[in-house]
Coordinates of C-alpha atoms in Angstrom, one line a residue:
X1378 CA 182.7 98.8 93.1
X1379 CA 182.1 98.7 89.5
X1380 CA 179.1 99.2 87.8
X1381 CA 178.4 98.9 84.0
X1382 CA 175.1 99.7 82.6
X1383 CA 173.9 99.6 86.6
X1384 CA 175.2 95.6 86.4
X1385 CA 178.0 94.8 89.0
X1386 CA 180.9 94.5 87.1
X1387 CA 183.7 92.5 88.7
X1388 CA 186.3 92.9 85.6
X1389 CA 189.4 94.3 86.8
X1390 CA 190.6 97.7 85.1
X1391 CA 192.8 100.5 86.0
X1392 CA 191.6 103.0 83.0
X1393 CA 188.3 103.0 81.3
X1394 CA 190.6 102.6 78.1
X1395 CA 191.1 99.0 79.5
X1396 CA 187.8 98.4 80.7
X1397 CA 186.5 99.1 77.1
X1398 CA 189.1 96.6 75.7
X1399 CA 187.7 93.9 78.1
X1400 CA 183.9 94.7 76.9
X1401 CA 185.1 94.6 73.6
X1402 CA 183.5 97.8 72.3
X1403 CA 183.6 98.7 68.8
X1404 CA 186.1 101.7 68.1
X1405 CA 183.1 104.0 66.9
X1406 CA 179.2 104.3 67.4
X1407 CA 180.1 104.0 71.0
X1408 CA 179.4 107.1 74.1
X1409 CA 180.3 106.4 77.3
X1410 CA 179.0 107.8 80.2
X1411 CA 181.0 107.8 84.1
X1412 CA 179.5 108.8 87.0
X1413 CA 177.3 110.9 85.2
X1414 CA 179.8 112.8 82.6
X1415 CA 180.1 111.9 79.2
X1416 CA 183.3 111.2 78.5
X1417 CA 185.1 111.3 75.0
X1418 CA 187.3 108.9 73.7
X1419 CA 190.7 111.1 73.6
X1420 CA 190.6 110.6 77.9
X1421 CA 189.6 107.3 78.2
X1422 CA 192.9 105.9 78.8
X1423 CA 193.9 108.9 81.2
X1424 CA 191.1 108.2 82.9
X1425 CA 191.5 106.1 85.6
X1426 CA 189.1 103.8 87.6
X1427 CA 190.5 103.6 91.0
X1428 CA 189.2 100.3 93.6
X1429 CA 188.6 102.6 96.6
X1430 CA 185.6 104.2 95.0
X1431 CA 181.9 103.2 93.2
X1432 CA 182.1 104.0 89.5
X1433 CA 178.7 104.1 87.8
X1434 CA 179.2 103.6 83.7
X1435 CA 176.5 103.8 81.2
X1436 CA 177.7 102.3 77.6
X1437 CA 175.2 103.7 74.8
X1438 CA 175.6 102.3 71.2
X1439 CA 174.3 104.9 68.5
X1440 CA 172.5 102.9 66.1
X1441 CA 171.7 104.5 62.5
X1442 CA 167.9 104.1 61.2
X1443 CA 164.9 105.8 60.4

């Protein structure tokens, strides 16, 4: 099972590069966080998100202001 932001997620995605492209995240301001590792951009679509486990992902938006 999928979780996003501890929501079950039922979008079907076989990298967290795809995933992303189906939340429609923004290409910066944007750390991601899977099963408890932050993981950069450069390995998001090597990473994959197999079905036969639970995948816990965090999305955090960095927001500029004072």
């Amino acid at each position: 099972m999928l979780y996003v932001n501890q929501q079950p997620h039922t979008q079907v995605a076989n990298t967290v590069a795809e995933l992303a492209e189906t939340l429609a995240l923004p290409a910066q301001g944007i750390a991601l966080v899977l099963n408890q590792q932050l993981l950069p951009r450069t390995v998001w679509a090597q990473t994959p998100l197999p079905d036969n486990a639970d995948h816990h992902i965090e999305i955090f938006q960095l927001v500029a202001g004072g």
